[in-house]
mmCIF file of C-alpha atoms in Angstrom:
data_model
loop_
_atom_site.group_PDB
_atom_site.id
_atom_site.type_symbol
_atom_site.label_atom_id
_atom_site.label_comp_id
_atom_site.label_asym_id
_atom_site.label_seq_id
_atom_site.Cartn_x
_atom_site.Cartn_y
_atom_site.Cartn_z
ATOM 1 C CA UNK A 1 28.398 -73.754 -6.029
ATOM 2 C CA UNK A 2 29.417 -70.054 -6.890
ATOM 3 C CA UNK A 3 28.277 -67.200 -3.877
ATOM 4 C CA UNK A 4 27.974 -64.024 -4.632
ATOM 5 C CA UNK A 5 28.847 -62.220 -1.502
ATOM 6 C CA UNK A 6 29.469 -58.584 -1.674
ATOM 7 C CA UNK A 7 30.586 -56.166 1.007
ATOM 8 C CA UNK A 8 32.730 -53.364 1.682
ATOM 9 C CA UNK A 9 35.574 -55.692 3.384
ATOM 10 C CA UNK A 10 34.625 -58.729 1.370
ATOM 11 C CA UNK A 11 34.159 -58.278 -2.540
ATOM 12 C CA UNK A 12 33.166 -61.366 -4.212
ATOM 13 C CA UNK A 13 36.009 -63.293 -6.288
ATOM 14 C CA UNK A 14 33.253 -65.581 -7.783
ATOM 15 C CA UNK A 15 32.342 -63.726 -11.483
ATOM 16 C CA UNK A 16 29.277 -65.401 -12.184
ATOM 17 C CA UNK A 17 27.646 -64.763 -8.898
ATOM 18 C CA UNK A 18 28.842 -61.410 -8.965
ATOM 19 C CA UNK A 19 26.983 -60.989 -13.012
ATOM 20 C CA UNK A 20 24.310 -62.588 -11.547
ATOM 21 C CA UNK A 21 23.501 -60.164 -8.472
ATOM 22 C CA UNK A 22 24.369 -56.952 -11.230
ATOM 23 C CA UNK A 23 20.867 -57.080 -13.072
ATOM 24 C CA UNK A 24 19.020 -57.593 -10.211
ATOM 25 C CA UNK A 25 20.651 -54.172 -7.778
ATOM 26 C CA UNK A 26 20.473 -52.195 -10.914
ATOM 27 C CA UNK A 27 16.833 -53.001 -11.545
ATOM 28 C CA UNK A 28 16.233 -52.177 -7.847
ATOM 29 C CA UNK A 29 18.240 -48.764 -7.786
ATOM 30 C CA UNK A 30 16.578 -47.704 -11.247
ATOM 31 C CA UNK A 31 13.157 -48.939 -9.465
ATOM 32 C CA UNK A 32 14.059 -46.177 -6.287
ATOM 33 C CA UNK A 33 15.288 -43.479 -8.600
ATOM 34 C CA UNK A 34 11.504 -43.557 -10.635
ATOM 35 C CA UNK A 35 9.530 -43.959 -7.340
ATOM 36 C CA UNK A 36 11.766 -40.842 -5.755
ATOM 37 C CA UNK A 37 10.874 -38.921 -8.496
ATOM 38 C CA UNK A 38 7.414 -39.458 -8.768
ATOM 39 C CA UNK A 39 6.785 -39.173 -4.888
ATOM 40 C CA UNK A 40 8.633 -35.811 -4.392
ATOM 41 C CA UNK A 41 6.583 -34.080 -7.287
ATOM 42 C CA UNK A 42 3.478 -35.545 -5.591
ATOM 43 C CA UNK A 43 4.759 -33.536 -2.754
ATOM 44 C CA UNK A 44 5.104 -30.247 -4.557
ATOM 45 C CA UNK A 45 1.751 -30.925 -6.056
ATOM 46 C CA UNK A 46 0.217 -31.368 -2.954
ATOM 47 C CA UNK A 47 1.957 -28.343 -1.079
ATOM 48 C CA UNK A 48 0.871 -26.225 -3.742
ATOM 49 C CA UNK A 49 -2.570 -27.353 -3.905
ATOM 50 C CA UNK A 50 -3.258 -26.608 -0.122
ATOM 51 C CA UNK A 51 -1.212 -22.972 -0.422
ATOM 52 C CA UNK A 52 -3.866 -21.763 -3.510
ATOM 53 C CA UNK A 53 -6.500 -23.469 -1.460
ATOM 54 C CA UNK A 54 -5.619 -21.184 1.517
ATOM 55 C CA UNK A 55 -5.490 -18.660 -0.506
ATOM 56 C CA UNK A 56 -8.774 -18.839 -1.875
ATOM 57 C CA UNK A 57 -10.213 -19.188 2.107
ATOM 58 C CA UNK A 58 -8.232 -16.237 3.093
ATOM 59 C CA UNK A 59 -9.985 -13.789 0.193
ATOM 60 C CA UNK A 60 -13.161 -15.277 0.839
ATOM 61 C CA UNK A 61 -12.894 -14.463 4.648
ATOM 62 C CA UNK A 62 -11.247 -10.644 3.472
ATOM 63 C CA UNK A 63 -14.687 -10.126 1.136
ATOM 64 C CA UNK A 64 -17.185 -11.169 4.121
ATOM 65 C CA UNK A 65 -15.185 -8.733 6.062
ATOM 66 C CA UNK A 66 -15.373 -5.641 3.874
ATOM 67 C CA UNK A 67 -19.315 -7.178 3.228
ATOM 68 C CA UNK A 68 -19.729 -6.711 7.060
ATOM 69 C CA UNK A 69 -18.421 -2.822 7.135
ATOM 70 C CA UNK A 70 -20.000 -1.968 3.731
ATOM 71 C CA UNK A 71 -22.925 0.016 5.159
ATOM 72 C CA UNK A 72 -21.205 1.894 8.366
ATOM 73 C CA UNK A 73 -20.197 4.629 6.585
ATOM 74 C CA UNK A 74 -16.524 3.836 7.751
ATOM 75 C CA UNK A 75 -17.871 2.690 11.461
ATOM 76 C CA UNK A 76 -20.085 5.640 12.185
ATOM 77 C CA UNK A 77 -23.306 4.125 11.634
ATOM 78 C CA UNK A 78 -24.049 0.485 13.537
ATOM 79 C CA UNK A 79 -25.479 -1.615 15.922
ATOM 80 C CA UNK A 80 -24.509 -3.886 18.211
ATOM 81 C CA UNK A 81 -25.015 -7.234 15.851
ATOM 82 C CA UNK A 82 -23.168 -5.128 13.072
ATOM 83 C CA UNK A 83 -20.480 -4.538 15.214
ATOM 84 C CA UNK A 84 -20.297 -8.326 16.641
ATOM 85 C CA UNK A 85 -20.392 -9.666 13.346
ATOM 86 C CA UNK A 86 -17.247 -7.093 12.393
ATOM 87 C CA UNK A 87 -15.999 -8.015 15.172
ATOM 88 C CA UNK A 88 -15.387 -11.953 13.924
ATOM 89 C CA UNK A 89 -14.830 -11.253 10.531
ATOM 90 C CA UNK A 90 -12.186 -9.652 11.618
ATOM 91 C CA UNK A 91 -10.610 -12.134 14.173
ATOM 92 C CA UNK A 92 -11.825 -15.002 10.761
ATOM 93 C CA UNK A 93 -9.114 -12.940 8.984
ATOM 94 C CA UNK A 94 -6.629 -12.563 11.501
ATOM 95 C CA UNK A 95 -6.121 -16.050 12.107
ATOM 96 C CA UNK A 96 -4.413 -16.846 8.711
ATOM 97 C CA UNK A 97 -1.685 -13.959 9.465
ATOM 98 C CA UNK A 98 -1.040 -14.643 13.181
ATOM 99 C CA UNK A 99 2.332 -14.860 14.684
ATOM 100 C CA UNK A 100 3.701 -14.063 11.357
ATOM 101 C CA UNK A 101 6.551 -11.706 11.396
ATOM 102 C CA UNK A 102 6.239 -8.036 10.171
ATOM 103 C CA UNK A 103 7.060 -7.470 6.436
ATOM 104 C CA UNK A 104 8.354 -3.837 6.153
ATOM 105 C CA UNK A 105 8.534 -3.864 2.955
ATOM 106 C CA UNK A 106 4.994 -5.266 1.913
ATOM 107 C CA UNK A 107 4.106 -2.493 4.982
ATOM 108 C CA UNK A 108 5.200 0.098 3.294
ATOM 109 C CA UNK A 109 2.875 2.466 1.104
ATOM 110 C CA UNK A 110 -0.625 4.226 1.685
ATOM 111 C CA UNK A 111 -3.464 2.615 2.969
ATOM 112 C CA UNK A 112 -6.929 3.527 3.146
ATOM 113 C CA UNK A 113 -9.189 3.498 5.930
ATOM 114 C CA UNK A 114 -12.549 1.229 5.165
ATOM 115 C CA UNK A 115 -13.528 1.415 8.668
ATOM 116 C CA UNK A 116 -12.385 1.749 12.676
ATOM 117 C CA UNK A 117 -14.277 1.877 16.158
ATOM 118 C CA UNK A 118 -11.448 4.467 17.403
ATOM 119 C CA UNK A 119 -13.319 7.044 18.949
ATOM 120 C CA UNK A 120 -10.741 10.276 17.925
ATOM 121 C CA UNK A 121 -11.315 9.069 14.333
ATOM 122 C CA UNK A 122 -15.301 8.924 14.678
ATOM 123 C CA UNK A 123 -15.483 12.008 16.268
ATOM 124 C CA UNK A 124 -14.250 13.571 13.341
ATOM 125 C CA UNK A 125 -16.668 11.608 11.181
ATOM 126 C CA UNK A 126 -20.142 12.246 13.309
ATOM 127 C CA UNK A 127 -18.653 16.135 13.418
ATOM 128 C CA UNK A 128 -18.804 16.070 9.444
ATOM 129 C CA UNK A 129 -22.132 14.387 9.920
ATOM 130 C CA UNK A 130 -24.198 16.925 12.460
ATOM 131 C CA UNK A 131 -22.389 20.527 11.246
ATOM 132 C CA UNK A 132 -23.403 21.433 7.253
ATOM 133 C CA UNK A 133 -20.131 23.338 6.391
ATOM 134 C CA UNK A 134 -17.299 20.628 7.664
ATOM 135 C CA UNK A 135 -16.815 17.579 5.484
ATOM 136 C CA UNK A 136 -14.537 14.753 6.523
ATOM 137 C CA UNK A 137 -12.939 13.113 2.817
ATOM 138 C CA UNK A 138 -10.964 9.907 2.478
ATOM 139 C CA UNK A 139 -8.300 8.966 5.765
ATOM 140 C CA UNK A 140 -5.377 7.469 4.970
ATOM 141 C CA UNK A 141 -2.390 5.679 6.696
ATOM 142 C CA UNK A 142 1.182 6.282 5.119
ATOM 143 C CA UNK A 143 3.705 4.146 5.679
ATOM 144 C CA UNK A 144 7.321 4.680 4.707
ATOM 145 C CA UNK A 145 9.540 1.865 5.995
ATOM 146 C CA UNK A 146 10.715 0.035 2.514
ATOM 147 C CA UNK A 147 14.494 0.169 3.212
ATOM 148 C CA UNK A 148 14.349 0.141 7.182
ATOM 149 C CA UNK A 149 14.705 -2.952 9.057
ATOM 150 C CA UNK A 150 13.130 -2.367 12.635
ATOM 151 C CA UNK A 151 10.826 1.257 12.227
ATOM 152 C CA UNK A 152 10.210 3.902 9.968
ATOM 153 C CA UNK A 153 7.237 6.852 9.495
ATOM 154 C CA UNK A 154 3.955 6.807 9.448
ATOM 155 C CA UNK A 155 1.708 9.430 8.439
ATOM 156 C CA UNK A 156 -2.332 9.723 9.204
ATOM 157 C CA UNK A 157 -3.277 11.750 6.431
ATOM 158 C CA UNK A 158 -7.322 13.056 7.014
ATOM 159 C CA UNK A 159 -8.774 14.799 3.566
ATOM 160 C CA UNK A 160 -11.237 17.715 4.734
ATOM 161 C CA UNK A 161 -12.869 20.633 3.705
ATOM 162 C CA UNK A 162 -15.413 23.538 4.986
ATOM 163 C CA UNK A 163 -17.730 24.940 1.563
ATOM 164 C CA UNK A 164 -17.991 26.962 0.311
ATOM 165 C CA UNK A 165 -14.866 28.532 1.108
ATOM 166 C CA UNK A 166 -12.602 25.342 0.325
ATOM 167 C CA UNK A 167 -13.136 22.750 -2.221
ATOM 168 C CA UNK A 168 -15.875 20.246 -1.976
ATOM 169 C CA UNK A 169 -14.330 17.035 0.462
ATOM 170 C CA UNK A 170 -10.422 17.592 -0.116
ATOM 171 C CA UNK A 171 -10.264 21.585 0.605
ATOM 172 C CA UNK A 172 -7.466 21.169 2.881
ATOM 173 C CA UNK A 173 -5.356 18.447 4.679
ATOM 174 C CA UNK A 174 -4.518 17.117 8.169
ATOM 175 C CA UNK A 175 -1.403 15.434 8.725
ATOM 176 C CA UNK A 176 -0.554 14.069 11.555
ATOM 177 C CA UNK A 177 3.263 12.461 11.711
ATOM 178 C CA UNK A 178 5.028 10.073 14.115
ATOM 179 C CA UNK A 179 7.938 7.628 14.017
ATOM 180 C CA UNK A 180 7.415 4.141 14.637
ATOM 181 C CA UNK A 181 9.863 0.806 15.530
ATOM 182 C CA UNK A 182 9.058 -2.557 15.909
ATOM 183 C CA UNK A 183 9.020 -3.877 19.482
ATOM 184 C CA UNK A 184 7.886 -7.545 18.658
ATOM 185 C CA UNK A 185 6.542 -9.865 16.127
ATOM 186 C CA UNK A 186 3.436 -7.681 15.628
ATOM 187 C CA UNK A 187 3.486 -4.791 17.505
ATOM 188 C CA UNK A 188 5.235 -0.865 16.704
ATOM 189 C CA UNK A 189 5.547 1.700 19.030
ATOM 190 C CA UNK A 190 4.137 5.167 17.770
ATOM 191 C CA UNK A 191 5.987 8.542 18.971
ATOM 192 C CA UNK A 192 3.665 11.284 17.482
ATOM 193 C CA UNK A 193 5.857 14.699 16.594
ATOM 194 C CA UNK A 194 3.629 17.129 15.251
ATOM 195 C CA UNK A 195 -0.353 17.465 13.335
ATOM 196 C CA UNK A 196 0.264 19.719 10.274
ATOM 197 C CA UNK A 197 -2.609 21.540 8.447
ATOM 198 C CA UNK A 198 -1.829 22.218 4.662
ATOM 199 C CA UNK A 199 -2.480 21.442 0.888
ATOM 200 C CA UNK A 200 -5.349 24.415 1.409
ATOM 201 C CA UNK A 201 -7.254 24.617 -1.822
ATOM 202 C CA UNK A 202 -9.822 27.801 -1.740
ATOM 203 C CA UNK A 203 -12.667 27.134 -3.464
ATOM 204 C CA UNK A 204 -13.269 29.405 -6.628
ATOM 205 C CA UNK A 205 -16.556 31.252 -4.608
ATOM 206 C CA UNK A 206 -13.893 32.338 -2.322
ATOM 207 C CA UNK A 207 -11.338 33.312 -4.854
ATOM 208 C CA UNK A 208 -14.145 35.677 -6.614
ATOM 209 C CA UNK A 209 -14.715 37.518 -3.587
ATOM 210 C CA UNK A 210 -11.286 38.247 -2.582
ATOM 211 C CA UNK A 211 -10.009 38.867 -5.776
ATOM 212 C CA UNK A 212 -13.570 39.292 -8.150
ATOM 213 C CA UNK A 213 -12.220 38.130 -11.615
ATOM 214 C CA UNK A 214 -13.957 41.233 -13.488
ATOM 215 C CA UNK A 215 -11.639 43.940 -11.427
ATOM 216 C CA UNK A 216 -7.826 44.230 -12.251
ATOM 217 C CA UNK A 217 -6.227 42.282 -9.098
ATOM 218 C CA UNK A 218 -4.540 44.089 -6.893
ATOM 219 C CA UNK A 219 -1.009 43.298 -4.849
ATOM 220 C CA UNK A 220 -3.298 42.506 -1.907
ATOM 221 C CA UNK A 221 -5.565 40.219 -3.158
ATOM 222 C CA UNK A 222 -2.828 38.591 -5.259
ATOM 223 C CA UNK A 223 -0.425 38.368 -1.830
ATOM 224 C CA UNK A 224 -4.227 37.130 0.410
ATOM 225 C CA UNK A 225 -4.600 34.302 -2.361
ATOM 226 C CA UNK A 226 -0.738 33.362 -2.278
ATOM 227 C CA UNK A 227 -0.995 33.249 1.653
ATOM 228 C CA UNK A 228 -3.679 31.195 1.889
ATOM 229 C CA UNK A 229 -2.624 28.291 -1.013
ATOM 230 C CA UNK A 230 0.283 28.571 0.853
ATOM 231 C CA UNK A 231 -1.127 28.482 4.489
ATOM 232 C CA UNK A 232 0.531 25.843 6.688
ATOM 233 C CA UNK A 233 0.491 24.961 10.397
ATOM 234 C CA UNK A 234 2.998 23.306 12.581
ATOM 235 C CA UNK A 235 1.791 22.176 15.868
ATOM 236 C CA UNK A 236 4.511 19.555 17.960
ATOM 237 C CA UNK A 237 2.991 16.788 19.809
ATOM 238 C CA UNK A 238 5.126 16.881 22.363
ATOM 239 C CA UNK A 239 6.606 19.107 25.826
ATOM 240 C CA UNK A 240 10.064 20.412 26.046
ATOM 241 C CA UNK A 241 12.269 18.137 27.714
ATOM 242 C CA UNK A 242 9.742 15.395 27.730
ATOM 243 C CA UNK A 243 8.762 12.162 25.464
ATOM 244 C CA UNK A 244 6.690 12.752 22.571
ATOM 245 C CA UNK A 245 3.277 11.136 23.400
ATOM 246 C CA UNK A 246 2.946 7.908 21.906
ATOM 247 C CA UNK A 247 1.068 3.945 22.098
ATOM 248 C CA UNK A 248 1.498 0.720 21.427
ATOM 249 C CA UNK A 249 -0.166 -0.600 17.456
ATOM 250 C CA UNK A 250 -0.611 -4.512 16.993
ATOM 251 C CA UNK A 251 -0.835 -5.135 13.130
ATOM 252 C CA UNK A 252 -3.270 -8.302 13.535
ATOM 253 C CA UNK A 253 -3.009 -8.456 9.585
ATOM 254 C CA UNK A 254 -1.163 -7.112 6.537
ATOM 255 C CA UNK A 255 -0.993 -8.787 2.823
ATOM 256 C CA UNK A 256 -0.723 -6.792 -0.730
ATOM 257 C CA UNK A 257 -3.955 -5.300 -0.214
ATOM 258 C CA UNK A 258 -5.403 -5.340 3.518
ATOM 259 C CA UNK A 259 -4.030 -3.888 6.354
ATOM 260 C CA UNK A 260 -5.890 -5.067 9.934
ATOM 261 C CA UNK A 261 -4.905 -3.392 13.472
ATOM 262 C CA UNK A 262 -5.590 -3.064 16.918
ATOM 263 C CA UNK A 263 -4.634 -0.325 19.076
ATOM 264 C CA UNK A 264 -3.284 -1.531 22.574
ATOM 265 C CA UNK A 265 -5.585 -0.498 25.582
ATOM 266 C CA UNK A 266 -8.745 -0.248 23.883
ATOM 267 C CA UNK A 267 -8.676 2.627 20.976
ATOM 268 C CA UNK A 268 -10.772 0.706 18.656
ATOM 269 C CA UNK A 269 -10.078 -1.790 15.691
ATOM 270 C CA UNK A 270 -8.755 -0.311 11.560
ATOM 271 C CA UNK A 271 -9.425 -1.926 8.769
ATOM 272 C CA UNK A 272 -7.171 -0.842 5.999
ATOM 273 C CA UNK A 273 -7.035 -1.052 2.088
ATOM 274 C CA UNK A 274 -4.296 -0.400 -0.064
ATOM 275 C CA UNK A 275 -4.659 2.744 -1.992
ATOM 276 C CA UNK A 276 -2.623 4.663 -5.126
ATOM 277 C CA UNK A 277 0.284 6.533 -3.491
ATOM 278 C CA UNK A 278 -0.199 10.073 -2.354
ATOM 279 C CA UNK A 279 1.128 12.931 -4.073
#
């Protein structure tokens, strides 16, 4: 009787048994390569088909959230269910971004404001609401951190105006600049340096009265329009000799086009879209 036994210290001698057991291991190793490859593209298939259908759950949960501040006039006007129902459309959100680390580079840009429960940002807004002649435009949050690794700037950029003497909503501009770094997963560290007032764009009823289009324009009017397009203001945030002031800023959320954050100790909740870049 021929055996065909076959290991690494003993090869069979015996040919037939050995062309006998051929047939049968190739036909079992060609069976294992065509199972292999159909069960790791059912793999693939499968991962892919739970990432679009996450996908699709996180864009719902983004719409109900920018459904839920649609009608607060960026947080101004709400009530207390409004504001509880914000409240977990935001934390719906937030869920599908947690512990995630901070992407810089997907950070980086301008970002407008949609709505926030900070109180120094409403007070701004219910000012523009109660005095006629101050409007309070569009509020935005620049980021410029592409090529940084742990921090960068960030600029609050607030659009405002006071008719008739400046242009309707964007008459002038307040900028207020810090530097930021990134102390853990989510969170960056603001040190504010200095609120700048420029960009000041005189409305044409003010132009006619300083310099009245139908007179030759003198060197002074000429030199009182120049000054004023011109106007800027520097004011530092900060004491000589001490820290710049400065808080904590958790970033509960950030894809291509939403922005989400928290700032530490209870200054309200900012929800953020992404916006053209500012000029």
């Amino acid at each position: 009787m021929d055996l065909a036994l076959s290991s690494p210290l003993f090869p069979s001698s015996a040919t037939r048994g050995v062309n006998k057991t051929k047939p049968y291991s190739s036909m079992l190793i060609a069976t294992q390569k065509v199972s292999t490859q159909k069960f790791f593209p059912c793999l693939a298939a499968v991962a892919n088909q739970t990432v679009q259908t996450v996908e699709v759950e996180v864009e719902s949960k983004k719409h109900e959230l920018l459904r839920a501040i649609q009608d607060t006039q960026r947080g101004l006007v709400t009530t207390d269910d409004q504001r509880s129902s914000i409240e977990e459309a935001l934390v719906s959100v937030e869920g599908y971004n947690k512990g995630a680390p901070l992407d810089l580079v997907k950070l980086d840009g301008t970002w407008r404001l949609q709505y926030t429960s900070a109180s120094d940002v409403l007070i701004l807004l219910e000012a523009a609401a109660r005095v006629p002649f101050f409007q309070v435009g569009q509020i935005f949050q620049k980021f410029e951190c592409k090529d940084q690794s742990s921090g960068g700037v960030i600029r609050n950029v607030v659009r405002w105006s006071v008719p008739p003497l400046l242009e309707e909503q964007e008459g002038a501009t307040l900028l207020v600049s810090a530097k930021f770094s990134v102390v853990s997963v989510r969170n960056i560290y603001l040190q504010f340096e200095e609120i700048n007032v420029q960009n000041i764009k005189i409305s044409e009823e003010l132009q006619a009265l300083i310099a009245p289009a139908i007179l030759p324009r003198s060197f002074l009017s000429l030199q009182i329009l120049q000054y004023l397009r011109n106007f800027k203001a520097q004011i530092p945030v900060r004491d000589p000799g001490r820290q710049s002031v400065g808080g904590l800023y958790y970033l509960s959320y950030l894809d291509a086009n939403m922005l989400l954050g928290r700032a530490v100790g209870g200054g309200g909740v900012f929800v953020f879209t992404k916006a053209q870049p500012l000029n």
